[in-house]
Coordinates of C-alpha atoms in Angstrom, one line a residue:
X1 CA 116.4 100.7 157.9
X2 CA 117.1 101.7 154.4
X3 CA 115.3 104.7 152.9
X4 CA 113.1 104.1 149.9
X5 CA 114.2 106.1 146.9
X6 CA 112.1 107.0 143.8
X7 CA 114.0 107.8 140.6
X8 CA 112.5 109.9 137.8
X9 CA 113.9 109.5 134.3
X10 CA 113.0 110.5 130.7
X11 CA 115.4 108.3 128.7
X12 CA 118.0 105.6 129.0
X13 CA 118.7 106.4 132.7
X14 CA 122.4 105.9 133.0
X15 CA 122.5 107.9 136.2
X16 CA 119.5 105.8 137.4
X17 CA 121.5 102.7 136.7
X18 CA 124.4 104.0 138.7
X19 CA 122.1 104.7 141.7
X20 CA 120.6 101.2 141.4
X21 CA 124.0 99.5 141.2
X22 CA 125.1 101.4 144.3
X23 CA 122.0 100.4 146.2
X24 CA 123.1 96.8 146.0
X25 CA 126.0 97.3 148.3
X26 CA 125.0 96.0 151.8
X27 CA 125.7 99.2 153.7
X28 CA 123.9 101.5 151.2
X29 CA 121.4 103.6 153.1
X30 CA 118.8 103.4 150.4
X31 CA 116.9 101.0 148.2
X32 CA 115.3 101.9 144.9
X33 CA 111.6 101.5 145.4
X34 CA 110.3 102.9 142.0
X35 CA 111.6 104.2 138.7
X36 CA 109.1 106.5 137.1
X37 CA 109.1 108.2 133.7
X38 CA 107.2 110.6 131.6
X39 CA 108.0 108.5 128.5
X40 CA 106.5 105.0 128.6
X41 CA 109.0 103.9 125.9
X42 CA 112.1 105.0 127.9
X43 CA 114.9 102.5 127.7
X44 CA 115.6 103.0 131.4
X45 CA 112.2 101.6 132.3
X46 CA 112.9 98.3 130.5
X47 CA 116.3 98.1 132.3
X48 CA 114.7 98.8 135.7
X49 CA 112.1 96.1 135.1
X50 CA 114.8 93.6 134.1
X51 CA 116.4 94.4 137.5
X52 CA 113.2 93.6 139.3
X53 CA 112.4 97.2 140.2
X54 CA 108.9 98.5 140.1
X55 CA 108.2 101.0 137.4
X56 CA 105.6 103.6 136.5
X57 CA 105.1 105.5 133.3
X58 CA 102.7 108.3 132.4
X59 CA 102.9 110.4 129.3
X60 CA 101.9 114.0 130.1
X61 CA 100.6 114.6 126.5
X62 CA 97.1 116.0 126.5
X63 CA 97.0 116.3 130.3
X64 CA 97.1 119.3 132.5
X65 CA 100.5 119.4 134.4
X66 CA 98.7 119.2 137.8
X67 CA 97.0 116.0 136.8
X68 CA 100.1 114.5 135.3
X69 CA 102.1 115.3 138.5
X70 CA 99.3 114.0 140.7
X71 CA 99.6 110.6 139.0
X72 CA 103.4 110.6 139.5
X73 CA 103.0 111.7 143.1
X74 CA 100.5 109.0 143.8
X75 CA 102.7 106.3 142.3
X76 CA 105.7 107.5 144.4
X77 CA 103.6 107.5 147.6
X78 CA 102.0 104.1 146.8
X79 CA 105.6 102.7 146.5
X80 CA 106.5 104.1 149.9
X81 CA 109.1 106.5 148.4
X82 CA 110.7 108.8 151.0
X83 CA 113.1 110.7 148.7
X84 CA 113.4 111.4 144.9
X85 CA 116.4 111.5 142.7
X86 CA 116.0 113.0 139.2
X87 CA 118.2 111.2 136.7
X88 CA 117.9 112.7 133.3
X89 CA 114.3 113.7 134.0
X90 CA 113.8 116.4 131.4
X91 CA 110.6 118.1 132.7
X92 CA 110.5 121.0 135.0
X93 CA 108.6 120.2 138.2
X94 CA 105.9 122.6 139.3
X95 CA 106.3 124.7 142.4
X96 CA 103.4 122.7 144.0
X97 CA 105.1 119.3 143.4
X98 CA 108.4 120.6 144.8
X99 CA 106.6 122.0 147.8
X100 CA 105.0 118.6 148.5
X101 CA 108.4 117.0 148.5
X102 CA 110.4 119.9 149.9
X103 CA 113.9 119.0 150.9
X104 CA 113.4 115.4 149.6
X105 CA 114.3 115.8 145.9
X106 CA 117.8 115.9 144.5
X107 CA 119.1 116.4 141.0
X108 CA 122.4 116.0 139.2
X109 CA 123.3 118.7 136.7
X110 CA 126.2 118.7 134.2
X111 CA 127.9 121.9 135.2
X112 CA 129.6 123.5 138.2
X113 CA 126.6 125.3 139.6
X114 CA 125.8 128.1 140.0
X115 CA 127.4 128.4 136.5
X116 CA 125.4 127.3 133.5
X117 CA 122.0 126.5 134.8
X118 CA 119.6 124.9 132.3
X119 CA 120.6 123.4 129.0
X120 CA 123.7 123.4 126.7
X121 CA 126.0 123.5 129.6
X122 CA 129.0 121.9 127.9
X123 CA 128.9 124.2 124.9
X124 CA 128.5 127.2 127.1
X125 CA 131.6 126.2 129.2
X126 CA 133.6 125.7 126.1
X127 CA 132.4 129.0 124.5
X128 CA 133.3 130.9 127.7
X129 CA 136.9 129.5 127.6
X130 CA 136.6 127.8 130.9
X131 CA 139.4 125.5 131.9
X132 CA 137.1 123.1 133.8
X133 CA 133.6 121.9 133.6
X134 CA 132.0 119.3 135.8
X135 CA 128.8 118.2 137.5
X136 CA 126.8 119.1 140.6
X137 CA 124.3 117.4 142.9
X138 CA 121.8 119.8 144.5
X139 CA 118.5 119.9 146.4
X140 CA 115.7 120.7 144.0
X141 CA 113.8 123.9 144.8
X142 CA 111.4 126.1 142.8
X143 CA 114.4 127.9 141.3
X144 CA 115.9 126.1 138.3
X145 CA 119.1 124.4 139.3
X146 CA 119.2 126.7 142.3
X147 CA 119.0 124.6 145.5
X148 CA 121.6 123.8 148.1
X149 CA 124.8 122.1 146.6
X150 CA 125.5 118.7 148.1
X151 CA 128.5 117.8 145.9
X152 CA 130.5 118.7 142.8
X153 CA 133.3 117.2 140.7
X154 CA 135.5 119.2 138.3
X155 CA 136.4 117.8 134.9
X156 CA 139.1 119.5 132.8
X157 CA 138.2 121.0 129.5
X158 CA 140.8 119.7 127.0
X159 CA 142.1 121.4 123.9
X160 CA 139.8 120.4 121.0
X161 CA 137.0 119.3 123.3
X162 CA 133.5 119.3 121.7
X163 CA 130.3 119.4 123.7
X164 CA 130.0 115.6 123.1
X165 CA 133.6 114.7 124.2
X166 CA 133.2 116.8 127.3
X167 CA 129.8 115.4 128.0
X168 CA 131.1 111.9 127.9
X169 CA 133.8 112.7 130.5
X170 CA 131.4 114.6 132.7
X171 CA 128.9 111.7 132.6
X172 CA 131.6 109.3 133.9
X173 CA 132.1 111.5 136.9
X174 CA 128.3 111.9 137.3
X175 CA 128.1 108.1 137.7
X176 CA 130.6 108.2 140.6
X177 CA 129.4 111.4 142.3
X178 CA 125.6 110.8 142.3
X179 CA 125.4 107.6 144.2
X180 CA 128.0 108.8 146.8
X181 CA 126.2 112.0 147.4
X182 CA 122.7 110.4 147.5
X183 CA 124.0 107.9 150.1
X184 CA 125.5 110.6 152.2
X185 CA 122.4 112.8 151.9
X186 CA 120.1 110.0 152.9
X187 CA 122.3 109.0 155.8
X188 CA 121.8 112.4 157.5

């Protein structure tokens, strides 16, 4: 039986789309049960609805974080979600939320962790003179970008690269890496 995956997004959700597309392969160990967002206007929600996937949106504005996360949590549980993939979800999850889903949340990050946790990863790699950048999939813990690494892909930093050109090449690799790692993780 396939596991039910919930995906959290904040924007267009290109990594979400790669997870959805991969879930359509007959031997994929997961199905996408819900796409949820903190931005009701997120383009990724409209795309998910067009694909026939249930969606949930809740703006956190004017709401205590615990109340906002309780609503997201309730929507995930109501959809029968067993694991969560963050796909461009730009909010930090509280320690309490992470604890409720311990070991069942993964994230993709645009650097070769443990290097360059947080934001501006491509600029930081270029500024440091690194020869390679890349992306990492990891288990989400209370430590920002600090959980167990499940997979990584290196991407060369080319002469003349800007954060945007590097980001575009890294994103291509994210779309390959994330579905493969999520499938392997959920097959355990």
